[in-house]
PDB file of C-alpha atoms and ligand atoms in Angstrom:
ATOM      1  CA  MET A   1     -16.750  46.506  11.256  1.00  0.00           C
ATOM      2  CA  SER A   2     -14.293  45.662   8.536  1.00  0.00           C
ATOM      3  CA  THR A   3     -10.792  47.064   8.589  1.00  0.00           C
ATOM      4  CA  LYS A   4      -8.527  47.267   5.584  1.00  0.00           C
ATOM      5  CA  ILE A   5      -5.023  46.106   6.440  1.00  0.00           C
ATOM      6  CA  LEU A   6      -3.704  46.863   2.974  1.00  0.00           C
ATOM      7  CA  GLN A   7      -4.779  49.500   0.468  1.00  0.00           C
ATOM      8  CA  ILE A   8      -3.102  49.653  -2.922  1.00  0.00           C
ATOM      9  CA  ASN A   9      -4.136  52.711  -4.870  1.00  0.00           C
ATOM     10  CA  GLN A  10      -3.244  53.152  -8.565  1.00  0.00           C
ATOM     11  CA  VAL A  11       0.202  51.689  -8.152  1.00  0.00           C
ATOM     12  CA  SER A  12       2.611  51.563 -11.067  1.00  0.00           C
ATOM     13  CA  LYS A  13       6.183  50.348 -11.050  1.00  0.00           C
ATOM     14  CA  HIS A  14       8.908  50.572 -13.631  1.00  0.00           C
ATOM     15  CA  PHE A  15      12.574  49.698 -13.381  1.00  0.00           C
ATOM     16  CA  VAL A  16      15.292  51.726 -15.062  1.00  0.00           C
ATOM     17  CA  LEU A  17      17.959  49.720 -16.855  1.00  0.00           C
ATOM     18  CA  GLY A  18      20.554  51.975 -18.437  1.00  0.00           C
ATOM     19  CA  THR A  19      18.610  54.314 -20.693  1.00  0.00           C
ATOM     20  CA  SER A  20      15.487  52.156 -20.959  1.00  0.00           C
ATOM     21  CA  GLU A  21      12.474  52.012 -18.682  1.00  0.00           C
ATOM     22  CA  ILE A  22      10.927  48.633 -18.027  1.00  0.00           C
ATOM     23  CA  PRO A  23       7.255  48.912 -17.096  1.00  0.00           C
ATOM     24  CA  VAL A  24       6.240  46.099 -14.749  1.00  0.00           C
ATOM     25  CA  LEU A  25       3.037  47.143 -12.967  1.00  0.00           C
ATOM     26  CA  LYS A  26       0.397  49.505 -14.323  1.00  0.00           C
ATOM     27  CA  ASP A  27      -2.428  51.116 -12.345  1.00  0.00           C
ATOM     28  CA  VAL A  28      -2.965  48.360  -9.830  1.00  0.00           C
ATOM     29  CA  SER A  29      -5.590  48.983  -7.131  1.00  0.00           C
ATOM     30  CA  PHE A  30      -7.107  46.657  -4.539  1.00  0.00           C
ATOM     31  CA  GLU A  31      -7.875  46.398  -0.845  1.00  0.00           C
ATOM     32  CA  ILE A  32      -7.414  43.588   1.620  1.00  0.00           C
ATOM     33  CA  GLU A  33      -9.461  42.967   4.752  1.00  0.00           C
ATOM     34  CA  GLU A  34      -7.648  42.471   8.006  1.00  0.00           C
ATOM     35  CA  GLY A  35      -7.549  38.786   8.928  1.00  0.00           C
ATOM     36  CA  SER A  36      -8.413  37.536   5.444  1.00  0.00           C
ATOM     37  CA  THR A  37      -6.635  35.115   3.111  1.00  0.00           C
ATOM     38  CA  VAL A  38      -5.678  36.239  -0.384  1.00  0.00           C
ATOM     39  CA  SER A  39      -3.872  34.696  -3.318  1.00  0.00           C
ATOM     40  CA  ILE A  40      -2.126  36.466  -6.174  1.00  0.00           C
ATOM     41  CA  VAL A  41      -2.019  34.374  -9.335  1.00  0.00           C
ATOM     42  CA  GLY A  42      -0.743  34.932 -12.857  1.00  0.00           C
ATOM     43  CA  PRO A  43       1.833  33.888 -15.452  1.00  0.00           C
ATOM     44  CA  SER A  44       5.585  33.970 -14.900  1.00  0.00           C
ATOM     45  CA  GLY A  45       6.906  37.491 -15.382  1.00  0.00           C
ATOM     46  CA  SER A  46       3.504  39.138 -14.847  1.00  0.00           C
ATOM     47  CA  GLY A  47       4.730  41.161 -11.842  1.00  0.00           C
ATOM     48  CA  LYS A  48       3.596  39.109  -8.825  1.00  0.00           C
ATOM     49  CA  THR A  49       6.878  39.209  -6.894  1.00  0.00           C
ATOM     50  CA  THR A  50       7.301  42.893  -7.696  1.00  0.00           C
ATOM     51  CA  LEU A  51       3.794  43.599  -6.400  1.00  0.00           C
ATOM     52  CA  LEU A  52       4.369  41.595  -3.219  1.00  0.00           C
ATOM     53  CA  GLY A  53       7.606  43.490  -2.539  1.00  0.00           C
ATOM     54  CA  LEU A  54       5.819  46.831  -2.875  1.00  0.00           C
ATOM     55  CA  CYS A  55       2.961  45.718  -0.598  1.00  0.00           C
ATOM     56  CA  ALA A  56       5.457  44.617   2.054  1.00  0.00           C
ATOM     57  CA  GLY A  57       7.458  47.829   1.948  1.00  0.00           C
ATOM     58  CA  LEU A  58      10.562  46.232   0.440  1.00  0.00           C
ATOM     59  CA  ASP A  59      10.521  48.713  -2.436  1.00  0.00           C
ATOM     60  CA  GLN A  60       8.661  51.885  -3.388  1.00  0.00           C
ATOM     61  CA  PRO A  61       6.186  52.239  -6.255  1.00  0.00           C
ATOM     62  CA  SER A  62       6.951  54.607  -9.149  1.00  0.00           C
ATOM     63  CA  GLU A  63       3.417  55.996  -8.817  1.00  0.00           C
ATOM     64  CA  GLY A  64       0.468  55.489  -6.502  1.00  0.00           C
ATOM     65  CA  THR A  65       0.159  54.856  -2.786  1.00  0.00           C
ATOM     66  CA  ILE A  66       0.309  51.880  -0.474  1.00  0.00           C
ATOM     67  CA  THR A  67      -1.135  51.905   3.037  1.00  0.00           C
ATOM     68  CA  LEU A  68      -0.262  49.043   5.379  1.00  0.00           C
ATOM     69  CA  ASN A  69      -2.078  48.738   8.698  1.00  0.00           C
ATOM     70  CA  GLY A  70      -3.002  52.414   8.450  1.00  0.00           C
ATOM     71  CA  ILE A  71       0.568  53.516   7.727  1.00  0.00           C
ATOM     72  CA  GLN A  72       1.184  55.244   4.409  1.00  0.00           C
ATOM     73  CA  LEU A  73       4.386  53.629   3.082  1.00  0.00           C
ATOM     74  CA  THR A  74       4.910  56.015   0.202  1.00  0.00           C
ATOM     75  CA  GLY A  75       7.402  58.672   1.205  1.00  0.00           C
ATOM     76  CA  LEU A  76       8.941  56.758   4.103  1.00  0.00           C
ATOM     77  CA  ASN A  77      12.725  56.449   4.091  1.00  0.00           C
ATOM     78  CA  GLU A  78      14.601  53.121   4.270  1.00  0.00           C
ATOM     79  CA  ASP A  79      14.861  53.105   8.065  1.00  0.00           C
ATOM     80  CA  GLN A  80      11.204  53.927   8.537  1.00  0.00           C
ATOM     81  CA  LEU A  81      10.194  51.207   6.067  1.00  0.00           C
ATOM     82  CA  ALA A  82      12.414  48.698   7.851  1.00  0.00           C
ATOM     83  CA  ALA A  83      10.785  49.582  11.173  1.00  0.00           C
ATOM     84  CA  VAL A  84       7.294  49.004   9.719  1.00  0.00           C
ATOM     85  CA  ARG A  85       8.406  45.671   8.235  1.00  0.00           C
ATOM     86  CA  ASN A  86      10.005  44.482  11.463  1.00  0.00           C
ATOM     87  CA  GLU A  87       6.927  45.295  13.464  1.00  0.00           C
ATOM     88  CA  HIS A  88       4.099  44.128  11.212  1.00  0.00           C
ATOM     89  CA  VAL A  89       5.312  42.012   8.308  1.00  0.00           C
ATOM     90  CA  GLY A  90       6.479  38.456   7.728  1.00  0.00           C
ATOM     91  CA  PHE A  91       7.895  37.598   4.311  1.00  0.00           C
ATOM     92  CA  VAL A  92       8.655  34.261   2.673  1.00  0.00           C
ATOM     93  CA  PHE A  93      10.860  34.997  -0.340  1.00  0.00           C
ATOM     94  CA  GLN A  94      10.648  33.050  -3.579  1.00  0.00           C
ATOM     95  CA  ASN A  95      14.409  32.458  -3.323  1.00  0.00           C
ATOM     96  CA  PHE A  96      14.378  32.043   0.508  1.00  0.00           C
ATOM     97  CA  GLN A  97      17.067  34.690   1.276  1.00  0.00           C
ATOM     98  CA  LEU A  98      18.475  32.964   4.322  1.00  0.00           C
ATOM     99  CA  LEU A  99      21.649  34.438   5.767  1.00  0.00           C
ATOM    100  CA  PRO A 100      24.412  32.016   4.726  1.00  0.00           C
ATOM    101  CA  THR A 101      26.619  32.546   7.783  1.00  0.00           C
ATOM    102  CA  LEU A 102      23.839  31.726  10.263  1.00  0.00           C
ATOM    103  CA  THR A 103      22.444  28.309  11.160  1.00  0.00           C
ATOM    104  CA  ALA A 104      18.790  27.430  10.561  1.00  0.00           C
ATOM    105  CA  LEU A 105      17.965  28.254  14.193  1.00  0.00           C
ATOM    106  CA  GLU A 106      19.846  31.561  14.079  1.00  0.00           C
ATOM    107  CA  ASN A 107      18.046  32.510  10.857  1.00  0.00           C
ATOM    108  CA  VAL A 108      14.689  31.970  12.578  1.00  0.00           C
ATOM    109  CA  LEU A 109      15.822  34.244  15.424  1.00  0.00           C
ATOM    110  CA  VAL A 110      16.737  37.148  13.108  1.00  0.00           C
ATOM    111  CA  PRO A 111      13.295  38.860  13.042  1.00  0.00           C
ATOM    112  CA  LEU A 112      13.228  38.941  16.852  1.00  0.00           C
ATOM    113  CA  GLU A 113      16.720  40.379  17.046  1.00  0.00           C
ATOM    114  CA  LEU A 114      15.786  43.016  14.470  1.00  0.00           C
ATOM    115  CA  ARG A 115      12.932  44.074  16.731  1.00  0.00           C
ATOM    116  CA  GLY A 116      15.240  44.243  19.718  1.00  0.00           C
ATOM    117  CA  LEU A 117      13.368  41.403  21.431  1.00  0.00           C
ATOM    118  CA  LYS A 118      15.104  38.806  23.516  1.00  0.00           C
ATOM    119  CA  PRO A 119      15.843  35.836  21.244  1.00  0.00           C
ATOM    120  CA  ASN A 120      13.899  32.845  22.504  1.00  0.00           C
ATOM    121  CA  GLU A 121      15.667  29.730  21.232  1.00  0.00           C
ATOM    122  CA  ARG A 122      13.011  27.394  22.533  1.00  0.00           C
ATOM    123  CA  ASP A 123      10.247  29.080  20.501  1.00  0.00           C
ATOM    124  CA  ALA A 124      12.484  29.211  17.426  1.00  0.00           C
ATOM    125  CA  LEU A 125      13.238  25.515  17.768  1.00  0.00           C
ATOM    126  CA  ALA A 126       9.510  24.787  18.144  1.00  0.00           C
ATOM    127  CA  LEU A 127       8.891  26.627  14.859  1.00  0.00           C
ATOM    128  CA  LEU A 128      11.597  24.568  13.149  1.00  0.00           C
ATOM    129  CA  GLN A 129      10.032  21.423  14.550  1.00  0.00           C
ATOM    130  CA  ARG A 130       6.673  22.444  13.138  1.00  0.00           C
ATOM    131  CA  VAL A 131       8.141  22.645   9.657  1.00  0.00           C
ATOM    132  CA  GLY A 132       9.791  19.259  10.234  1.00  0.00           C
ATOM    133  CA  LEU A 133      13.328  20.564  10.670  1.00  0.00           C
ATOM    134  CA  GLY A 134      14.057  20.222  14.372  1.00  0.00           C
ATOM    135  CA  HIS A 135      16.924  17.879  13.491  1.00  0.00           C
ATOM    136  CA  ARG A 136      18.492  20.475  11.157  1.00  0.00           C
ATOM    137  CA  ALA A 137      18.580  23.436  13.573  1.00  0.00           C
ATOM    138  CA  ASP A 138      22.388  23.633  13.566  1.00  0.00           C
ATOM    139  CA  HIS A 139      22.810  23.295   9.812  1.00  0.00           C
ATOM    140  CA  TYR A 140      23.828  26.202   7.616  1.00  0.00           C
ATOM    141  CA  PRO A 141      21.728  27.021   4.522  1.00  0.00           C
ATOM    142  CA  SER A 142      24.368  25.502   2.218  1.00  0.00           C
ATOM    143  CA  GLN A 143      23.921  22.230   4.096  1.00  0.00           C
ATOM    144  CA  LEU A 144      20.158  22.182   3.481  1.00  0.00           C
ATOM    145  CA  SER A 145      18.126  21.150   0.420  1.00  0.00           C
ATOM    146  CA  GLY A 146      16.053  23.763  -1.444  1.00  0.00           C
ATOM    147  CA  GLY A 147      12.819  22.592   0.173  1.00  0.00           C
ATOM    148  CA  GLU A 148      14.465  22.605   3.608  1.00  0.00           C
ATOM    149  CA  GLN A 149      15.680  26.183   3.088  1.00  0.00           C
ATOM    150  CA  GLN A 150      12.151  27.117   2.076  1.00  0.00           C
ATOM    151  CA  ARG A 151      10.820  25.636   5.302  1.00  0.00           C
ATOM    152  CA  VAL A 152      13.396  27.546   7.379  1.00  0.00           C
ATOM    153  CA  SER A 153      12.283  30.748   5.652  1.00  0.00           C
ATOM    154  CA  ILE A 154       8.668  29.936   6.558  1.00  0.00           C
ATOM    155  CA  ALA A 155       9.617  29.351  10.204  1.00  0.00           C
ATOM    156  CA  ARG A 156      11.496  32.662  10.158  1.00  0.00           C
ATOM    157  CA  ALA A 157       8.482  34.508   8.720  1.00  0.00           C
ATOM    158  CA  PHE A 158       6.362  33.246  11.629  1.00  0.00           C
ATOM    159  CA  ALA A 159       8.888  34.245  14.295  1.00  0.00           C
ATOM    160  CA  ASN A 160       7.710  37.791  15.003  1.00  0.00           C
ATOM    161  CA  LYS A 161       4.023  36.821  14.926  1.00  0.00           C
ATOM    162  CA  PRO A 162       3.366  39.210  12.038  1.00  0.00           C
ATOM    163  CA  LYS A 163       0.033  40.938  11.508  1.00  0.00           C
ATOM    164  CA  ILE A 164       0.392  40.280   7.811  1.00  0.00           C
ATOM    165  CA  LEU A 165       2.342  37.505   6.125  1.00  0.00           C
ATOM    166  CA  PHE A 166       3.458  37.658   2.500  1.00  0.00           C
ATOM    167  CA  ALA A 167       4.499  34.335   1.010  1.00  0.00           C
ATOM    168  CA  ASP A 168       5.939  34.145  -2.511  1.00  0.00           C
ATOM    169  CA  GLU A 169       5.375  30.609  -3.833  1.00  0.00           C
ATOM    170  CA  PRO A 170       5.778  29.140  -0.333  1.00  0.00           C
ATOM    171  CA  THR A 171       5.251  25.582  -1.509  1.00  0.00           C
ATOM    172  CA  GLY A 172       6.894  25.912  -4.913  1.00  0.00           C
ATOM    173  CA  ASN A 173       9.807  23.609  -4.146  1.00  0.00           C
ATOM    174  CA  LEU A 174       8.104  21.073  -1.938  1.00  0.00           C
ATOM    175  CA  ASP A 175       6.625  17.612  -2.442  1.00  0.00           C
ATOM    176  CA  ALA A 176       2.854  17.171  -2.141  1.00  0.00           C
ATOM    177  CA  GLU A 177       2.910  15.979   1.456  1.00  0.00           C
ATOM    178  CA  THR A 178       5.212  18.718   2.754  1.00  0.00           C
ATOM    179  CA  SER A 179       3.264  21.330   0.757  1.00  0.00           C
ATOM    180  CA  GLN A 180       0.103  20.161   2.436  1.00  0.00           C
ATOM    181  CA  SER A 181       1.540  20.550   5.931  1.00  0.00           C
ATOM    182  CA  ILE A 182       2.995  24.003   5.140  1.00  0.00           C
ATOM    183  CA  GLU A 183      -0.383  25.110   3.760  1.00  0.00           C
ATOM    184  CA  GLU A 184      -2.050  23.907   6.939  1.00  0.00           C
ATOM    185  CA  MET A 185       0.453  25.884   9.025  1.00  0.00           C
ATOM    186  CA  LEU A 186      -0.240  29.044   7.053  1.00  0.00           C
ATOM    187  CA  PHE A 187      -4.017  28.751   7.376  1.00  0.00           C
ATOM    188  CA  GLU A 188      -3.694  27.819  11.049  1.00  0.00           C
ATOM    189  CA  LEU A 189      -1.724  31.009  11.678  1.00  0.00           C
ATOM    190  CA  ASN A 190      -4.525  32.904   9.951  1.00  0.00           C
ATOM    191  CA  ARG A 191      -7.248  31.221  12.023  1.00  0.00           C
ATOM    192  CA  GLU A 192      -5.495  31.244  15.386  1.00  0.00           C
ATOM    193  CA  SER A 193      -3.645  34.563  15.334  1.00  0.00           C
ATOM    194  CA  GLY A 194      -5.735  36.474  12.813  1.00  0.00           C
ATOM    195  CA  THR A 195      -2.682  36.953  10.614  1.00  0.00           C
ATOM    196  CA  THR A 196      -3.647  38.256   7.182  1.00  0.00           C
ATOM    197  CA  LEU A 197      -2.229  35.887   4.582  1.00  0.00           C
ATOM    198  CA  ILE A 198      -1.170  36.953   1.093  1.00  0.00           C
ATOM    199  CA  ILE A 199       0.183  34.122  -1.016  1.00  0.00           C
ATOM    200  CA  VAL A 200       1.604  34.196  -4.528  1.00  0.00           C
ATOM    201  CA  THR A 201       1.000  30.811  -6.065  1.00  0.00           C
ATOM    202  CA  HIS A 202       0.744  28.899  -9.322  1.00  0.00           C
ATOM    203  CA  ASP A 203      -1.237  26.243  -7.472  1.00  0.00           C
ATOM    204  CA  LEU A 204      -4.881  26.896  -8.305  1.00  0.00           C
ATOM    205  CA  ASP A 205      -6.064  24.418  -5.665  1.00  0.00           C
ATOM    206  CA  LEU A 206      -4.252  26.498  -3.036  1.00  0.00           C
ATOM    207  CA  ALA A 207      -5.630  29.734  -4.514  1.00  0.00           C
ATOM    208  CA  ALA A 208      -9.158  28.314  -4.349  1.00  0.00           C
ATOM    209  CA  LYS A 209      -8.769  27.923  -0.567  1.00  0.00           C
ATOM    210  CA  THR A 210      -8.238  31.665  -0.094  1.00  0.00           C
ATOM    211  CA  GLN A 211     -11.075  34.168   0.333  1.00  0.00           C
ATOM    212  CA  GLN A 212      -9.883  36.578  -2.358  1.00  0.00           C
ATOM    213  CA  ILE A 213      -8.008  35.870  -5.601  1.00  0.00           C
ATOM    214  CA  ILE A 214      -6.128  38.672  -7.335  1.00  0.00           C
ATOM    215  CA  PRO A 215      -5.269  37.697 -10.921  1.00  0.00           C
ATOM    216  CA  ILE A 216      -2.320  39.579 -12.459  1.00  0.00           C
ATOM    217  CA  LYS A 217      -1.545  39.556 -16.161  1.00  0.00           C
ATOM    218  CA  GLY A 218       1.023  41.746 -17.903  1.00  0.00           C
ATOM    219  CA  GLY A 219       1.346  43.973 -14.834  1.00  0.00           C
ATOM    220  CA  LYS A 220      -2.385  44.683 -14.530  1.00  0.00           C
ATOM    221  CA  ILE A 221      -5.238  43.160 -12.612  1.00  0.00           C
ATOM    222  CA  ALA A 222      -6.783  40.779 -15.110  1.00  0.00           C
TER     223      ALA A 222
HETATM  224  N1  ATP B 301      15.027  44.864 -10.509  1.00  0.00           N
HETATM  225  C1  ATP B 301      14.507  44.690 -11.734  1.00  0.00           C
HETATM  226  N2  ATP B 301      15.018  45.347 -12.789  1.00  0.00           N
HETATM  227  C2  ATP B 301      14.491  45.195 -14.032  1.00  0.00           C
HETATM  228  N3  ATP B 301      13.436  44.413 -14.319  1.00  0.00           N
HETATM  229  C3  ATP B 301      12.882  43.731 -13.307  1.00  0.00           C
HETATM  230  C4  ATP B 301      13.379  43.823 -11.961  1.00  0.00           C
HETATM  231  N4  ATP B 301      12.613  43.049 -11.176  1.00  0.00           N
HETATM  232  C5  ATP B 301      11.700  42.477 -11.988  1.00  0.00           C
HETATM  233  N5  ATP B 301      11.855  42.884 -13.274  1.00  0.00           N
HETATM  234  C6  ATP B 301      11.018  42.486 -14.417  1.00  0.00           C
HETATM  235  O1  ATP B 301       9.666  42.624 -14.045  1.00  0.00           O
HETATM  236  C7  ATP B 301       8.885  41.575 -14.590  1.00  0.00           C
HETATM  237  C8  ATP B 301       8.053  40.943 -13.479  1.00  0.00           C
HETATM  238  O2  ATP B 301       8.925  40.250 -12.574  1.00  0.00           O
HETATM  239  P1  ATP B 301       8.355  39.507 -11.297  1.00  0.00           P
HETATM  240  O3  ATP B 301       9.494  38.887 -10.607  1.00  0.00           O
HETATM  241  O4  ATP B 301       7.510  40.443 -10.524  1.00  0.00           O
HETATM  242  O5  ATP B 301       7.417  38.387 -11.983  1.00  0.00           O
HETATM  243  P2  ATP B 301       6.599  37.195 -11.339  1.00  0.00           P
HETATM  244  O6  ATP B 301       5.172  37.358 -11.741  1.00  0.00           O
HETATM  245  O7  ATP B 301       6.880  37.084  -9.887  1.00  0.00           O
HETATM  246  O8  ATP B 301       7.176  35.912 -12.109  1.00  0.00           O
HETATM  247  P3  ATP B 301       7.466  34.408 -11.596  1.00  0.00           P
HETATM  248  O9  ATP B 301       6.125  33.710 -11.564  1.00  0.00           O
HETATM  249  O10 ATP B 301       8.353  33.864 -12.655  1.00  0.00           O
HETATM  250  O11 ATP B 301       8.117  34.471 -10.243  1.00  0.00           O
HETATM  251  C9  ATP B 301       9.845  40.616 -15.266  1.00  0.00           C
HETATM  252  O12 ATP B 301       9.750  40.813 -16.658  1.00  0.00           O
HETATM  253  C10 ATP B 301      11.209  41.022 -14.756  1.00  0.00           C
HETATM  254  O13 ATP B 301      12.183  40.870 -15.739  1.00  0.00           O
HETATM  255 MG1   MG B 302       7.881  35.721  -8.723  1.00  0.00          MG
END
């Protein structure tokens, strides 16, 4: 039996800037199977990051509904959304969003602390080692390169063993070899833990490795 982990139904999103409305997404609908791998592709500015944020419960759509793991996100308040995210969702941000006052290791521990779980430093260190950063565990984000910060944010997204992982250009700042090993980690998580993987990427070779490709153009499914 197939289960839908994500259902996006006629979602539109506009932002209000002063007196003008900026339409970003228009009538987007799709469904994602639990345990599958999906890529979202499209030109810069087409609405990919906005769409990912809505799917992950980081923001609310202007119209339409989003159901994540059977939970209707539309209508939930901030605290309820945060609880759903902490329990089910991992997110790798395009701009990393590490907490500047915490070390790499402490950043990886944040999702566990948010869930009220006992922080396990050994597991967090193992995750950092997997992304090749065991030797940088005590560094602050400002002491890390862009690619290193990206890898910390990937380790952090894995920390709460999410049911669904959203990754916005997870290999965008990395060299070919490091990209390859990060890709392998992502697909391994999918195979071994059944984590649903949703990746925004400009890399068509990476997109071709996913089971479903969602092309976005001008805020619509192309
Ligand atoms: N908070 C906001 N307020 C106003 N406009 C916004 C906001 N966030 C995004 N936009 C606009 O929405 C459009 C889509 O942005 P988005 O970040 O989703 O694009 P993207 O497809 O991820 O692009 P890229 O590939 O460059 O990351 C852009 O034109 C952007 O200016
Ligand atoms: Mg983007």
